[in-house]
Amino acid sequence: QVQLVESGGGLVQAGGSLRLSCVVSGSIFSANTMGWYRQAPGKQRELVASITSDSSTKYVDSVKGRFTISRDNAKNTVYLQMNSLKPEDTSVYYCNVLSQTMGVLIPRFASWGQGTQVTVST
């Protein structure tokens, strides 16, 4: 059973920064693509950043140039450095192991962690 444990969220003013961490239990981490998702109240969960096993990264347009995803395979941890935060970044952030189906990245595990709340004030 894989466990996903997110941390690092908080309340920050617009323009501020936060660094999120996600620790993944088990031995699957280093060989797999990882992703950070976010879900705001009343909205669908969206994939904001992904990183492959060889550290190639992709971002949704709304966070390009502001967020950086990285990984430490020795620690089974994926990070999301978030700079120049905006009120619209306010969400609960989750991580998951990703699979690719017909060119689309999807979460591998239906059981998510508890997430970490990010709130950006004006």
Coordinates of N, CA and C in Angstrom, one line a residue:
Q1 N 0.8 -1.2 0.0 CA 0.0 0.0 0.0 C 0.9 1.2 0.0
V2 N 0.8 2.1 -1.0 CA 1.5 3.3 -1.1 C 0.8 4.4 -0.3
Q3 N 1.6 5.1 0.5 CA 1.1 6.3 1.2 C 1.8 7.5 0.7
L4 N 0.9 8.6 0.5 CA 1.4 9.9 0.1 C 1.1 10.9 1.2
V5 N 2.2 11.5 1.6 CA 2.1 12.5 2.8 C 2.6 13.8 2.3
E6 N 1.6 14.8 2.2 CA 2.0 16.1 1.8 C 2.2 17.0 3.0
S7 N 3.0 18.0 2.8 CA 3.2 19.0 3.9 C 3.8 20.3 3.3
G8 N 3.8 21.3 4.1 CA 4.4 22.6 3.7 C 3.5 23.7 3.4
G9 N 2.2 23.5 3.4 CA 1.3 24.5 3.1 C 1.2 25.5 4.2
G10 N 0.4 26.6 3.9 CA 0.2 27.6 4.9 C -0.5 28.8 4.4
L11 N -0.5 29.9 5.1 CA -1.1 31.1 4.7 C 0.0 32.1 4.4
V12 N -0.1 32.7 3.2 CA 1.0 33.6 2.7 C 0.4 34.7 2.0
Q13 N 1.0 35.9 2.0 CA 0.5 37.0 1.3 C 0.9 36.9 -0.2
A14 N 0.1 37.5 -1.0 CA 0.4 37.5 -2.5 C 1.8 38.0 -2.7
G15 N 2.5 37.3 -3.6 CA 3.9 37.6 -3.9 C 4.8 36.8 -3.1
G16 N 4.3 36.1 -2.1 CA 5.2 35.2 -1.2 C 5.5 33.9 -1.8
S17 N 6.2 33.1 -1.0 CA 6.6 31.8 -1.5 C 6.3 30.7 -0.5
L18 N 6.2 29.5 -1.0 CA 6.0 28.3 -0.1 C 6.7 27.1 -0.8
R19 N 7.2 26.2 0.0 CA 7.8 25.0 -0.6 C 7.0 23.8 0.0
L20 N 6.4 23.0 -0.9 CA 5.6 21.9 -0.5 C 6.5 20.6 -0.7
S21 N 6.2 19.6 0.2 CA 6.9 18.4 0.1 C 5.9 17.2 0.1
C22 N 6.2 16.1 -0.5 CA 5.4 14.9 -0.6 C 6.3 13.7 -0.4
V23 N 6.1 13.0 0.6 CA 6.9 11.8 0.9 C 6.1 10.6 0.4
V24 N 6.7 9.7 -0.3 CA 6.0 8.5 -0.9 C 6.6 7.3 -0.3
S25 N 5.7 6.5 0.4 CA 6.2 5.2 0.9 C 6.4 4.2 -0.2
G26 N 7.2 3.2 0.1 CA 7.3 2.1 -0.8 C 8.5 2.3 -1.8
S27 N 8.7 1.3 -2.7 CA 9.9 1.3 -3.5 C 9.6 1.8 -4.9
I28 N 8.5 2.3 -5.2 CA 8.1 2.7 -6.6 C 8.5 4.1 -7.0
F29 N 9.0 4.9 -6.0 CA 9.2 6.3 -6.3 C 10.1 6.6 -7.4
S30 N 11.3 6.1 -7.3 CA 12.4 6.5 -8.2 C 12.1 6.2 -9.7
A31 N 11.4 5.2 -9.9 CA 11.1 4.7 -11.3 C 9.9 5.4 -12.0
N32 N 9.2 6.2 -11.3 CA 8.0 6.7 -11.7 C 7.9 8.2 -11.9
T33 N 7.0 8.7 -12.8 CA 6.7 10.1 -12.9 C 5.8 10.5 -11.7
M34 N 6.1 11.7 -11.1 CA 5.3 12.2 -10.0 C 4.7 13.5 -10.4
G35 N 3.5 13.8 -9.7 CA 2.8 15.0 -10.1 C 2.3 15.7 -8.8
W36 N 2.1 17.0 -9.0 CA 1.4 17.8 -8.0 C 0.1 18.3 -8.6
Y37 N -1.0 18.0 -7.8 CA -2.3 18.5 -8.2 C -2.8 19.5 -7.2
R38 N -3.8 20.3 -7.6 CA -4.5 21.2 -6.7 C -6.0 21.1 -6.9
Q39 N -6.7 21.4 -5.9 CA -8.2 21.5 -6.0 C -8.7 22.6 -5.1
A40 N -9.3 23.5 -5.8 CA -10.0 24.6 -5.1 C -11.4 24.3 -4.8
P41 N -12.1 24.9 -3.8 CA -13.5 24.6 -3.5 C -14.4 24.7 -4.7
G42 N -15.2 23.7 -5.0 CA -16.1 23.8 -6.1 C -15.5 23.5 -7.5
K43 N -14.2 23.2 -7.5 CA -13.5 23.0 -8.8 C -12.9 21.6 -8.9
Q44 N -12.6 21.2 -10.1 CA -12.0 19.9 -10.3 C -10.6 19.9 -9.9
R45 N -10.0 18.8 -9.5 CA -8.6 18.7 -9.3 C -7.8 18.8 -10.6
E46 N -6.8 19.6 -10.6 CA -6.0 19.8 -11.8 C -4.5 19.5 -11.5
L47 N -3.9 18.9 -12.5 CA -2.5 18.6 -12.5 C -1.7 19.9 -12.8
V48 N -0.9 20.4 -11.9 CA -0.2 21.6 -12.1 C 1.3 21.4 -12.5
A49 N 1.9 20.3 -12.1 CA 3.3 20.1 -12.4 C 3.6 18.6 -12.4
S50 N 4.5 18.1 -13.2 CA 4.9 16.7 -13.2 C 6.4 16.7 -13.4
I51 N 7.0 15.6 -13.0 CA 8.4 15.3 -13.1 C 8.6 13.9 -13.4
T52 N 9.4 13.5 -14.5 CA 9.6 12.2 -14.8 C 10.8 11.6 -13.9
S53 N 11.0 10.3 -14.1 CA 12.1 9.7 -13.3 C 13.5 10.3 -13.7
D54 N 13.6 10.8 -14.9 CA 14.9 11.5 -15.2 C 14.8 13.0 -15.2
S55 N 13.8 13.4 -14.4 CA 13.6 14.8 -14.0 C 13.3 15.8 -15.1
S56 N 12.6 15.3 -16.1 CA 12.0 16.2 -17.1 C 10.7 16.7 -16.5
T57 N 10.4 18.0 -16.7 CA 9.3 18.6 -16.0 C 8.3 19.2 -17.0
K58 N 7.1 19.3 -16.5 CA 6.0 20.0 -17.3 C 5.2 20.8 -16.3
Y59 N 4.6 21.9 -16.8 CA 3.7 22.7 -15.9 C 2.5 23.2 -16.7
V60 N 1.4 23.4 -15.9 CA 0.3 24.0 -16.5 C 0.6 25.5 -16.7
D61 N 0.0 26.1 -17.7 CA 0.4 27.4 -18.1 C 0.3 28.4 -17.0
S62 N -0.7 28.3 -16.1 CA -1.0 29.2 -15.1 C 0.1 29.3 -14.0
V63 N 1.0 28.3 -14.0 CA 2.1 28.4 -13.0 C 3.5 28.4 -13.6
K64 N 3.6 28.4 -14.9 CA 4.9 28.4 -15.6 C 5.6 29.7 -15.2
G65 N 6.9 29.5 -14.8 CA 7.8 30.6 -14.4 C 7.7 31.0 -13.0
R66 N 6.7 30.4 -12.3 CA 6.5 30.7 -10.8 C 6.7 29.4 -10.0
F67 N 6.3 28.3 -10.4 CA 6.5 27.0 -9.7 C 7.6 26.2 -10.2
T68 N 8.3 25.4 -9.4 CA 9.3 24.5 -9.8 C 9.1 23.2 -9.1
I69 N 9.0 22.1 -9.8 CA 8.9 20.8 -9.2 C 10.3 20.1 -9.3
S70 N 10.6 19.4 -8.2 CA 11.9 18.7 -8.2 C 11.7 17.4 -7.3
R71 N 12.7 16.6 -7.3 CA 12.6 15.3 -6.6 C 13.9 14.9 -6.0
D72 N 13.8 14.2 -4.9 CA 15.0 13.6 -4.3 C 14.7 12.1 -4.1
N73 N 15.3 11.3 -5.0 CA 14.9 9.9 -5.0 C 15.5 9.2 -3.8
A74 N 16.5 9.7 -3.2 CA 17.1 9.1 -2.0 C 16.1 9.2 -0.8
K75 N 15.3 10.3 -0.9 CA 14.4 10.5 0.2 C 12.9 10.2 -0.2
N76 N 12.7 9.6 -1.4 CA 11.4 9.4 -1.8 C 10.4 10.6 -1.7
T77 N 11.0 11.7 -2.1 CA 10.3 13.0 -1.8 C 10.2 13.8 -3.1
V78 N 9.0 14.4 -3.4 CA 8.9 15.3 -4.5 C 8.5 16.7 -3.9
Y79 N 9.1 17.7 -4.4 CA 8.9 19.1 -3.9 C 8.2 20.0 -4.9
L80 N 7.5 21.0 -4.4 CA 7.0 22.0 -5.3 C 7.3 23.4 -4.7
Q81 N 8.3 24.1 -5.3 CA 8.6 25.4 -4.9 C 7.7 26.4 -5.6
M82 N 7.0 27.2 -4.8 CA 6.0 28.1 -5.3 C 6.4 29.5 -5.0
N83 N 6.7 30.3 -6.0 CA 7.0 31.7 -5.9 C 6.0 32.6 -6.5
S84 N 6.1 33.9 -6.2 CA 5.1 34.9 -6.7 C 3.7 34.4 -6.6
L85 N 3.3 33.9 -5.5 CA 2.0 33.3 -5.3 C 0.9 34.3 -5.5
K86 N -0.2 33.9 -6.0 CA -1.4 34.7 -6.3 C -2.6 34.2 -5.6
P87 N -3.5 35.0 -5.3 CA -4.8 34.5 -4.6 C -5.4 33.3 -5.3
E88 N -5.3 33.3 -6.6 CA -5.9 32.2 -7.4 C -5.1 30.9 -7.2
D89 N -4.0 30.9 -6.6 CA -3.3 29.6 -6.3 C -3.8 29.0 -5.0
T90 N -4.7 29.6 -4.3 CA -5.3 29.1 -3.1 C -6.1 27.8 -3.4
S91 N -5.6 26.7 -2.8 CA -6.2 25.4 -3.1 C -5.6 24.4 -2.0
V92 N -6.1 23.2 -2.0 CA -5.5 22.1 -1.4 C -4.6 21.4 -2.4
Y93 N -3.3 21.2 -2.1 CA -2.4 20.6 -3.0 C -2.1 19.1 -2.6
Y94 N -2.1 18.3 -3.6 CA -1.9 16.9 -3.5 C -0.8 16.4 -4.4
C95 N -0.2 15.3 -4.0 CA 0.8 14.6 -5.0 C 0.2 13.2 -5.3
N96 N 0.7 12.7 -6.4 CA 0.4 11.3 -6.7 C 1.5 10.8 -7.7
V97 N 1.6 9.5 -7.8 CA 2.3 8.8 -8.8 C 1.5 8.9 -10.1
L98 N 2.2 9.1 -11.2 CA 1.4 9.3 -12.4 C 1.7 8.1 -13.4
S99 N 0.6 7.8 -14.2 CA 0.7 6.9 -15.3 C 0.4 7.7 -16.6
Q100 N 0.8 7.1 -17.7 CA 0.5 7.8 -19.0 C -0.4 6.9 -19.8
T101 N -1.6 7.4 -20.1 CA -2.6 6.6 -20.9 C -3.0 7.4 -22.1
M102 N -2.7 6.9 -23.3 CA -3.0 7.6 -24.6 C -2.4 9.0 -24.5
G103 N -1.2 9.2 -24.0 CA -0.6 10.5 -24.0 C -1.0 11.4 -22.9
V104 N -1.9 10.9 -22.1 CA -2.4 11.8 -21.0 C -1.9 11.2 -19.6
L105 N -1.4 12.2 -18.8 CA -0.9 11.8 -17.5 C -2.1 11.7 -16.5
I106 N -2.3 10.6 -15.8 CA -3.4 10.4 -14.9 C -2.8 9.9 -13.6
P107 N -3.5 10.1 -12.5 CA -3.0 9.6 -11.2 C -3.1 8.1 -11.1
R108 N -2.1 7.5 -10.6 CA -2.1 6.0 -10.5 C -3.0 5.5 -9.4
F109 N -2.9 6.2 -8.3 CA -3.6 5.7 -7.1 C -4.9 6.5 -6.8
A110 N -6.0 5.7 -6.6 CA -7.2 6.4 -6.3 C -7.3 6.9 -4.9
S111 N -6.4 6.4 -4.0 CA -6.4 6.8 -2.6 C -5.4 7.9 -2.5
W112 N -5.9 9.1 -2.2 CA -5.0 10.3 -2.1 C -4.6 10.5 -0.7
G113 N -3.5 11.3 -0.5 CA -3.1 11.8 0.8 C -4.1 12.8 1.3
Q114 N -3.8 13.4 2.5 CA -4.6 14.4 3.1 C -4.5 15.7 2.4
G115 N -3.5 15.9 1.6 CA -3.2 17.2 1.0 C -2.7 18.2 2.0
T116 N -2.3 19.4 1.4 CA -1.8 20.5 2.2 C -2.4 21.7 1.7
Q117 N -3.0 22.5 2.6 CA -3.8 23.7 2.3 C -2.8 24.9 2.0
V118 N -3.0 25.5 0.9 CA -2.3 26.7 0.6 C -3.3 27.9 0.4
T119 N -3.1 28.9 1.2 CA -4.0 30.0 1.1 C -3.2 31.3 0.9
V120 N -3.5 32.0 -0.2 CA -2.8 33.2 -0.5 C -3.7 34.4 -0.4
S121 N -3.4 35.3 0.5 CA -4.2 36.5 0.8 C -3.7 37.7 -0.1
T122 N -4.7 38.6 -0.3 CA -4.4 39.8 -1.0 C -3.7 40.8 -0.2

